[in-house]
Amino acid sequence: MAPKKPGSKGKDARSPSPADGPRENVKAYFDIAADKVELGRIEFDLLMDTCPKTAENFKVLCTGPPPPEKGSKVKPVITNVYRGSTFHRVTDFMIQGGDISPKPDGKGQESMYGPAFDDENFIIPHDQPGILSMANSGPNTNGSQFIITTTKAPWLDGRLVAFGRVSSGLDIVMKLQELLLEGANPETGKPAVRAVVTDCGVLPTVMM
């Protein structure tokens, strides 16, 4: 669902705003295995100060929603997280994952705000490998799917919302792309290798 090289709007929950005060960036992680062989850990800086709404969605999809307040009958919007999900598409400039639907087919989307939410901003450019960005099927269709760039991809600027960067494990990203490209369908980008997020979460903030 990410755009190729050049050549239903969701119902939003309340998003963080500047009135909430400055947001502290969060470090999230994926542990990755390909065909049951552990590759290692990828760590991300989620840029809460620039894209708080989009970064918060990714964070919650790594950890699961917070437990409901005592006596609350409100059910969480999301029921799944990234743990156990796969990378279902690869190109020469990115890897794509995040279909957390019960029967993933590469088209499923789910977010903490509902089926889809609006583009937050396009401040962060796709100017280097390791940019973490939302995948979509057009304007204002963000959910759970994401891409990680493996090269500069300026044609994605203004089209996909970037909200984080790989802070550690870029070598794992590049190795994963290499494995996924082996035998991948050249038309759809569907890999022959099954690459899975075996664990995910948020790392504690280190106080300096």
C-alpha atoms as an extended CHARMM CRD file, in Angstrom:
* protein
*
       208  EXT
         1         1  MET       CA              0.0000000000        0.0000000000        0.0000000000  PROA      1               0.0000000000
         2         2  ALA       CA              3.0400000000        2.2700000000       -0.0630000000  PROA      2               0.0000000000
         3         3  PRO       CA              3.4320000000        4.2850000000       -3.2710000000  PROA      3               0.0000000000
         4         4  LYS       CA              5.7180000000        2.9950000000       -5.9960000000  PROA      4               0.0000000000
         5         5  LYS       CA              8.5120000000        5.0950000000       -7.4270000000  PROA      5               0.0000000000
         6         6  PRO       CA              7.2390000000        8.0120000000       -9.5450000000  PROA      6               0.0000000000
         7         7  GLY       CA              6.3910000000        6.9930000000      -13.1410000000  PROA      7               0.0000000000
         8         8  SER       CA            -12.3120000000        6.3080000000        2.8910000000  PROA      8               0.0000000000
         9         9  LYS       CA            -11.2880000000        8.7070000000        5.2400000000  PROA      9               0.0000000000
        10        10  GLY       CA            -11.2030000000        7.3860000000        8.8320000000  PROA      10              0.0000000000
        11        11  LYS       CA            -12.8530000000        8.7090000000       11.9400000000  PROA      11              0.0000000000
        12        12  ASP       CA            -10.2670000000       10.2810000000       14.2230000000  PROA      12              0.0000000000
        13        13  ALA       CA            -10.0090000000       10.1430000000       17.9830000000  PROA      13              0.0000000000
        14        14  ARG       CA             -8.5860000000       13.1830000000       19.7270000000  PROA      14              0.0000000000
        15        15  SER       CA             -4.9500000000       13.6010000000       18.8250000000  PROA      15              0.0000000000
        16        16  PRO       CA             -2.1960000000       15.1880000000       20.8970000000  PROA      16              0.0000000000
        17        17  SER       CA             -1.8670000000       18.9310000000       20.3320000000  PROA      17              0.0000000000
        18        18  PRO       CA              0.6410000000       21.6530000000       21.1860000000  PROA      18              0.0000000000
        19        19  ALA       CA             -1.6150000000       22.5960000000       24.0890000000  PROA      19              0.0000000000
        20        20  ASP       CA             -0.6550000000       19.2980000000       25.6990000000  PROA      20              0.0000000000
        21        21  GLY       CA              2.9120000000       20.5720000000       26.0320000000  PROA      21              0.0000000000
        22        22  PRO       CA              6.1160000000       19.1880000000       24.4790000000  PROA      22              0.0000000000
        23        23  ARG       CA              6.2120000000       15.4410000000       23.9430000000  PROA      23              0.0000000000
        24        24  GLU       CA              9.2290000000       13.3230000000       24.8000000000  PROA      24              0.0000000000
        25        25  ASN       CA             10.4090000000       11.0820000000       21.9860000000  PROA      25              0.0000000000
        26        26  VAL       CA             10.0100000000        7.3450000000       22.5550000000  PROA      26              0.0000000000
        27        27  LYS       CA             12.2760000000        4.4460000000       21.6170000000  PROA      27              0.0000000000
        28        28  ALA       CA             10.4720000000        1.3400000000       20.3240000000  PROA      28              0.0000000000
        29        29  TYR       CA             11.8620000000       -1.9840000000       19.1110000000  PROA      29              0.0000000000
        30        30  PHE       CA             11.1570000000       -4.9830000000       16.8890000000  PROA      30              0.0000000000
        31        31  ASP       CA             12.8610000000       -8.3660000000       17.2790000000  PROA      31              0.0000000000
        32        32  ILE       CA             12.9810000000       -9.9760000000       13.8340000000  PROA      32              0.0000000000
        33        33  ALA       CA             13.2160000000      -13.5400000000       12.5420000000  PROA      33              0.0000000000
        34        34  ALA       CA             13.2200000000      -14.7590000000        8.9240000000  PROA      34              0.0000000000
        35        35  ASP       CA             12.1380000000      -18.3350000000        8.2700000000  PROA      35              0.0000000000
        36        36  LYS       CA             12.4950000000      -18.9610000000       12.0220000000  PROA      36              0.0000000000
        37        37  VAL       CA             16.1040000000      -17.7220000000       12.1160000000  PROA      37              0.0000000000
        38        38  GLU       CA             16.6200000000      -14.8040000000       14.5000000000  PROA      38              0.0000000000
        39        39  LEU       CA             18.1180000000      -11.7780000000       12.7490000000  PROA      39              0.0000000000
        40        40  GLY       CA             18.2790000000       -9.3790000000       15.6650000000  PROA      40              0.0000000000
        41        41  ARG       CA             16.6770000000       -6.1990000000       16.9700000000  PROA      41              0.0000000000
        42        42  ILE       CA             15.6920000000       -2.9760000000       15.2250000000  PROA      42              0.0000000000
        43        43  GLU       CA             15.2330000000        0.0820000000       17.4410000000  PROA      43              0.0000000000
        44        44  PHE       CA             13.2970000000        3.1770000000       16.4060000000  PROA      44              0.0000000000
        45        45  ASP       CA             13.1440000000        6.7410000000       17.6520000000  PROA      45              0.0000000000
        46        46  LEU       CA              9.4560000000        7.7060000000       17.4980000000  PROA      46              0.0000000000
        47        47  LEU       CA              9.3550000000       11.4630000000       16.9540000000  PROA      47              0.0000000000
        48        48  MET       CA              6.6050000000       12.4800000000       19.3420000000  PROA      48              0.0000000000
        49        49  ASP       CA              7.7470000000       16.0900000000       19.1670000000  PROA      49              0.0000000000
        50        50  THR       CA              7.0350000000       16.2760000000       15.4180000000  PROA      50              0.0000000000
        51        51  CYS       CA              4.3030000000       13.6930000000       14.7110000000  PROA      51              0.0000000000
        52        52  PRO       CA              2.7130000000       12.9660000000       18.1240000000  PROA      52              0.0000000000
        53        53  LYS       CA             -0.4920000000       11.3940000000       16.8370000000  PROA      53              0.0000000000
        54        54  THR       CA              1.1690000000        9.0710000000       14.3250000000  PROA      54              0.0000000000
        55        55  ALA       CA              4.0150000000        8.1470000000       16.6780000000  PROA      55              0.0000000000
        56        56  GLU       CA              1.5510000000        7.4010000000       19.4900000000  PROA      56              0.0000000000
        57        57  ASN       CA             -0.3620000000        5.0470000000       17.2110000000  PROA      57              0.0000000000
        58        58  PHE       CA              2.8100000000        3.0830000000       16.4040000000  PROA      58              0.0000000000
        59        59  LYS       CA              3.7750000000        3.0120000000       20.0700000000  PROA      59              0.0000000000
        60        60  VAL       CA              0.3810000000        1.5730000000       21.0980000000  PROA      60              0.0000000000
        61        61  LEU       CA              0.6010000000       -1.0050000000       18.3100000000  PROA      61              0.0000000000
        62        62  CYS       CA              3.9430000000       -2.0840000000       19.8170000000  PROA      62              0.0000000000
        63        63  THR       CA              2.7100000000       -2.3110000000       23.4150000000  PROA      63              0.0000000000
        64        64  GLY       CA             -1.0430000000       -2.8260000000       23.2090000000  PROA      64              0.0000000000
        65        65  PRO       CA             -3.5840000000       -0.3730000000       24.6280000000  PROA      65              0.0000000000
        66        66  PRO       CA             -3.3810000000        0.5720000000       28.3020000000  PROA      66              0.0000000000
        67        67  PRO       CA             -5.7000000000       -1.3930000000       30.5970000000  PROA      67              0.0000000000
        68        68  PRO       CA             -9.1670000000        0.1660000000       30.9530000000  PROA      68              0.0000000000
        69        69  GLU       CA             -9.9780000000        2.1330000000       34.0490000000  PROA      69              0.0000000000
        70        70  LYS       CA            -11.6970000000        0.1870000000       36.7920000000  PROA      70              0.0000000000
        71        71  GLY       CA            -15.3780000000       -0.1470000000       36.0330000000  PROA      71              0.0000000000
        72        72  SER       CA            -15.0050000000        1.1030000000       32.4450000000  PROA      72              0.0000000000
        73        73  LYS       CA            -17.0820000000       -0.6730000000       29.8110000000  PROA      73              0.0000000000
        74        74  VAL       CA            -15.2350000000        0.9470000000       26.9240000000  PROA      74              0.0000000000
        75        75  LYS       CA            -13.5050000000       -1.6330000000       24.7540000000  PROA      75              0.0000000000
        76        76  PRO       CA            -10.1370000000       -0.7790000000       23.1630000000  PROA      76              0.0000000000
        77        77  VAL       CA            -10.2710000000        0.1190000000       19.4880000000  PROA      77              0.0000000000
        78        78  ILE       CA             -7.3490000000       -2.1440000000       18.6330000000  PROA      78              0.0000000000
        79        79  THR       CA             -7.2380000000       -5.8180000000       19.5180000000  PROA      79              0.0000000000
        80        80  ASN       CA             -3.9280000000       -6.8060000000       17.9100000000  PROA      80              0.0000000000
        81        81  VAL       CA             -0.3440000000       -5.5790000000       18.0230000000  PROA      81              0.0000000000
        82        82  TYR       CA              2.6870000000       -5.9200000000       15.7730000000  PROA      82              0.0000000000
        83        83  ARG       CA              3.9700000000       -8.9960000000       17.6010000000  PROA      83              0.0000000000
        84        84  GLY       CA              3.5520000000      -11.9630000000       15.2260000000  PROA      84              0.0000000000
        85        85  SER       CA              2.9640000000       -9.8060000000       12.1500000000  PROA      85              0.0000000000
        86        86  THR       CA              5.0360000000      -10.2030000000        8.9930000000  PROA      86              0.0000000000
        87        87  PHE       CA              6.7990000000       -8.1110000000        6.3930000000  PROA      87              0.0000000000
        88        88  HSD       CA              4.6110000000       -8.6880000000        3.3690000000  PROA      88              0.0000000000
        89        89  ARG       CA              6.1410000000       -6.4380000000        0.7020000000  PROA      89              0.0000000000
        90        90  VAL       CA              9.6220000000       -5.4220000000       -0.4080000000  PROA      90              0.0000000000
        91        91  THR       CA             11.0560000000       -3.1310000000       -3.0880000000  PROA      91              0.0000000000
        92        92  ASP       CA             14.4910000000       -1.7890000000       -3.8690000000  PROA      92              0.0000000000
        93        93  PHE       CA             13.8550000000        1.2100000000       -1.5800000000  PROA      93              0.0000000000
        94        94  MET       CA             11.8470000000       -0.1320000000        1.3760000000  PROA      94              0.0000000000
        95        95  ILE       CA             10.3920000000       -3.0070000000        3.3750000000  PROA      95              0.0000000000
        96        96  GLN       CA              6.7240000000       -2.9690000000        4.3950000000  PROA      96              0.0000000000
        97        97  GLY       CA              4.8180000000       -4.5900000000        7.2620000000  PROA      97              0.0000000000
        98        98  GLY       CA              2.1180000000       -3.9450000000        9.8090000000  PROA      98              0.0000000000
        99        99  ASP       CA             -0.9280000000       -5.8570000000        8.5590000000  PROA      99              0.0000000000
       100       100  ILE       CA             -2.2360000000       -6.9440000000       11.9720000000  PROA      100             0.0000000000
       101       101  SER       CA             -5.6580000000       -8.0950000000       10.7650000000  PROA      101             0.0000000000
       102       102  PRO       CA             -6.8360000000      -11.5660000000       11.8690000000  PROA      102             0.0000000000
       103       103  LYS       CA             -6.3040000000      -12.9130000000        8.3370000000  PROA      103             0.0000000000
       104       104  PRO       CA             -3.4810000000      -10.7480000000        6.9840000000  PROA      104             0.0000000000
       105       105  ASP       CA             -3.3530000000      -10.3980000000        3.2190000000  PROA      105             0.0000000000
       106       106  GLY       CA             -1.3130000000       -7.2150000000        2.9230000000  PROA      106             0.0000000000
       107       107  LYS       CA             -4.4270000000       -5.0350000000        2.8070000000  PROA      107             0.0000000000
       108       108  GLY       CA             -5.4780000000       -4.9730000000        6.4560000000  PROA      108             0.0000000000
       109       109  GLN       CA             -5.3720000000       -1.7250000000        8.4330000000  PROA      109             0.0000000000
       110       110  GLU       CA             -6.1540000000       -0.9740000000       12.0550000000  PROA      110             0.0000000000
       111       111  SER       CA             -5.2660000000        1.9550000000       14.3050000000  PROA      111             0.0000000000
       112       112  MET       CA             -5.8760000000        3.2340000000       17.8090000000  PROA      112             0.0000000000
       113       113  TYR       CA             -8.1570000000        5.8700000000       16.2630000000  PROA      113             0.0000000000
       114       114  GLY       CA            -10.3360000000        3.4800000000       14.2290000000  PROA      114             0.0000000000
       115       115  PRO       CA             -9.9600000000        1.8540000000       10.8200000000  PROA      115             0.0000000000
       116       116  ALA       CA             -7.9700000000        4.8320000000        9.4590000000  PROA      116             0.0000000000
       117       117  PHE       CA             -6.7950000000        8.3010000000       10.4630000000  PROA      117             0.0000000000
       118       118  ASP       CA             -5.7440000000       11.4800000000        8.6860000000  PROA      118             0.0000000000
       119       119  ASP       CA             -2.2810000000       12.4670000000        7.5060000000  PROA      119             0.0000000000
       120       120  GLU       CA             -0.7460000000       14.4190000000       10.3830000000  PROA      120             0.0000000000
       121       121  ASN       CA              1.9850000000       16.3250000000        8.5250000000  PROA      121             0.0000000000
       122       122  PHE       CA              4.8150000000       15.8420000000        6.0460000000  PROA      122             0.0000000000
       123       123  ILE       CA              7.5560000000       17.5820000000        8.0030000000  PROA      123             0.0000000000
       124       124  ILE       CA             10.0760000000       14.7210000000        8.1370000000  PROA      124             0.0000000000
       125       125  PRO       CA             11.6490000000       13.9930000000        4.7340000000  PROA      125             0.0000000000
       126       126  HSD       CA             12.5070000000       10.5710000000        3.3460000000  PROA      126             0.0000000000
       127       127  ASP       CA             16.1160000000       11.6650000000        2.9890000000  PROA      127             0.0000000000
       128       128  GLN       CA             18.0330000000        8.6380000000        4.2560000000  PROA      128             0.0000000000
       129       129  PRO       CA             17.7920000000        4.9000000000        4.8960000000  PROA      129             0.0000000000
       130       130  GLY       CA             15.9550000000        3.9660000000        8.0830000000  PROA      130             0.0000000000
       131       131  ILE       CA             13.0500000000        6.4130000000        7.8870000000  PROA      131             0.0000000000
       132       132  LEU       CA              9.9210000000        4.9370000000        9.5360000000  PROA      132             0.0000000000
       133       133  SER       CA              6.8230000000        6.0450000000        7.6750000000  PROA      133             0.0000000000
       134       134  MET       CA              3.1530000000        5.1560000000        7.3550000000  PROA      134             0.0000000000
       135       135  ALA       CA              2.0040000000        3.0980000000        4.3620000000  PROA      135             0.0000000000
       136       136  ASN       CA             -1.3230000000        4.1140000000        2.8970000000  PROA      136             0.0000000000
       137       137  SER       CA             -3.7460000000        3.6510000000        0.0150000000  PROA      137             0.0000000000
       138       138  GLY       CA             -4.1480000000        7.3760000000       -0.6120000000  PROA      138             0.0000000000
       139       139  PRO       CA             -4.5620000000       10.5680000000        1.3990000000  PROA      139             0.0000000000
       140       140  ASN       CA             -5.8210000000       10.1800000000        4.9970000000  PROA      140             0.0000000000
       141       141  THR       CA             -5.8220000000        6.3640000000        5.0400000000  PROA      141             0.0000000000
       142       142  ASN       CA             -3.2490000000        5.6500000000        7.7680000000  PROA      142             0.0000000000
       143       143  GLY       CA             -3.7260000000        2.5990000000        9.9500000000  PROA      143             0.0000000000
       144       144  SER       CA             -1.1510000000        0.0710000000       11.1260000000  PROA      144             0.0000000000
       145       145  GLN       CA              0.9240000000       -0.5570000000        8.0190000000  PROA      145             0.0000000000
       146       146  PHE       CA              4.3440000000        1.0530000000        7.7950000000  PROA      146             0.0000000000
       147       147  ILE       CA              7.4750000000        1.1120000000        5.6950000000  PROA      147             0.0000000000
       148       148  ILE       CA             11.1520000000        1.3870000000        6.5790000000  PROA      148             0.0000000000
       149       149  THR       CA             13.2370000000        3.0040000000        3.8600000000  PROA      149             0.0000000000
       150       150  THR       CA             16.4950000000        1.4260000000        2.7360000000  PROA      150             0.0000000000
       151       151  THR       CA             17.6200000000        4.3820000000        0.6110000000  PROA      151             0.0000000000
       152       152  LYS       CA             16.7080000000        8.0010000000        0.0260000000  PROA      152             0.0000000000
       153       153  ALA       CA             13.1350000000        8.1700000000       -1.2840000000  PROA      153             0.0000000000
       154       154  PRO       CA             12.2350000000       11.8350000000       -1.9150000000  PROA      154             0.0000000000
       155       155  TRP       CA              9.2510000000       10.8850000000       -4.1100000000  PROA      155             0.0000000000
       156       156  LEU       CA              7.4930000000        9.8000000000       -0.9010000000  PROA      156             0.0000000000
       157       157  ASP       CA              7.6760000000       13.3020000000        0.5880000000  PROA      157             0.0000000000
       158       158  GLY       CA              4.1920000000       14.7990000000        0.7800000000  PROA      158             0.0000000000
       159       159  ARG       CA              2.6480000000       11.3730000000        0.1870000000  PROA      159             0.0000000000
       160       160  LEU       CA              3.5800000000        9.2940000000        3.2470000000  PROA      160             0.0000000000
       161       161  VAL       CA              3.7670000000       10.5470000000        6.8350000000  PROA      161             0.0000000000
       162       162  ALA       CA              7.2310000000        9.8950000000        8.2610000000  PROA      162             0.0000000000
       163       163  PHE       CA              7.2650000000        9.7900000000       12.0670000000  PROA      163             0.0000000000
       164       164  GLY       CA             10.4100000000        7.9630000000       13.1790000000  PROA      164             0.0000000000
       165       165  ARG       CA             13.9170000000        6.7880000000       12.3880000000  PROA      165             0.0000000000
       166       166  VAL       CA             15.9060000000        3.6070000000       12.9220000000  PROA      166             0.0000000000
       167       167  SER       CA             18.3230000000        4.4060000000       15.7410000000  PROA      167             0.0000000000
       168       168  SER       CA             19.9390000000        0.9750000000       15.9760000000  PROA      168             0.0000000000
       169       169  GLY       CA             19.8640000000       -2.1070000000       13.7820000000  PROA      169             0.0000000000
       170       170  LEU       CA             19.9370000000       -0.5280000000       10.3310000000  PROA      170             0.0000000000
       171       171  ASP       CA             22.1670000000       -3.4370000000        9.3340000000  PROA      171             0.0000000000
       172       172  ILE       CA             19.2680000000       -5.7460000000       10.2920000000  PROA      172             0.0000000000
       173       173  VAL       CA             16.9300000000       -3.7230000000        8.0730000000  PROA      173             0.0000000000
       174       174  MET       CA             19.3210000000       -4.0360000000        5.1210000000  PROA      174             0.0000000000
       175       175  LYS       CA             19.8420000000       -7.7530000000        5.7110000000  PROA      175             0.0000000000
       176       176  LEU       CA             16.0900000000       -8.2440000000        5.9480000000  PROA      176             0.0000000000
       177       177  GLN       CA             15.5620000000       -6.4330000000        2.6490000000  PROA      177             0.0000000000
       178       178  GLU       CA             18.1870000000       -8.6270000000        1.0190000000  PROA      178             0.0000000000
       179       179  LEU       CA             16.4760000000      -11.7970000000        2.2540000000  PROA      179             0.0000000000
       180       180  LEU       CA             12.9980000000      -10.5840000000        1.2810000000  PROA      180             0.0000000000
       181       181  LEU       CA             14.1100000000       -9.6750000000       -2.2350000000  PROA      181             0.0000000000
       182       182  GLU       CA             15.3200000000      -13.2260000000       -2.8700000000  PROA      182             0.0000000000
       183       183  GLY       CA             12.5400000000      -14.8770000000       -4.8490000000  PROA      183             0.0000000000
       184       184  ALA       CA             10.0870000000      -12.0170000000       -4.2920000000  PROA      184             0.0000000000
       185       185  ASN       CA              7.3170000000      -11.5130000000       -6.8480000000  PROA      185             0.0000000000
       186       186  PRO       CA              8.6370000000       -8.7650000000       -9.1350000000  PROA      186             0.0000000000
       187       187  GLU       CA              5.1280000000       -7.4090000000       -9.7910000000  PROA      187             0.0000000000
       188       188  THR       CA              3.6550000000       -7.3340000000       -6.2730000000  PROA      188             0.0000000000
       189       189  GLY       CA              6.7900000000       -7.3350000000       -4.1160000000  PROA      189             0.0000000000
       190       190  LYS       CA              5.4480000000      -10.2880000000       -2.1040000000  PROA      190             0.0000000000
       191       191  PRO       CA              8.4040000000      -12.0780000000       -0.5140000000  PROA      191             0.0000000000
       192       192  ALA       CA              9.0790000000      -15.8020000000       -0.6420000000  PROA      192             0.0000000000
       193       193  VAL       CA             10.6780000000      -15.5760000000        2.8110000000  PROA      193             0.0000000000
       194       194  ARG       CA              8.4720000000      -15.3150000000        5.9050000000  PROA      194             0.0000000000
       195       195  ALA       CA              9.8720000000      -12.5550000000        8.0980000000  PROA      195             0.0000000000
       196       196  VAL       CA              8.1470000000      -12.0550000000       11.4550000000  PROA      196             0.0000000000
       197       197  VAL       CA              8.1610000000       -9.5240000000       14.2810000000  PROA      197             0.0000000000
       198       198  THR       CA              8.7500000000      -12.0210000000       17.0920000000  PROA      198             0.0000000000
       199       199  ASP       CA              8.5780000000       -9.3840000000       19.8180000000  PROA      199             0.0000000000
       200       200  CYS       CA              8.0280000000       -5.6450000000       20.0630000000  PROA      200             0.0000000000
       201       201  GLY       CA              7.6250000000       -2.9650000000       22.6680000000  PROA      201             0.0000000000
       202       202  VAL       CA              8.9360000000        0.3010000000       24.0560000000  PROA      202             0.0000000000
       203       203  LEU       CA             12.3010000000        0.6870000000       25.7700000000  PROA      203             0.0000000000
       204       204  PRO       CA             12.5860000000        2.5420000000       29.0710000000  PROA      204             0.0000000000
       205       205  THR       CA             13.8280000000        6.1170000000       28.9530000000  PROA      205             0.0000000000
       206       206  VAL       CA             17.4150000000        6.4420000000       30.1510000000  PROA      206             0.0000000000
       207       207  MET       CA             17.7630000000        9.3590000000       32.5610000000  PROA      207             0.0000000000
       208       208  MET       CA             20.9670000000       11.3550000000       32.0670000000  PROA      208             0.0000000000
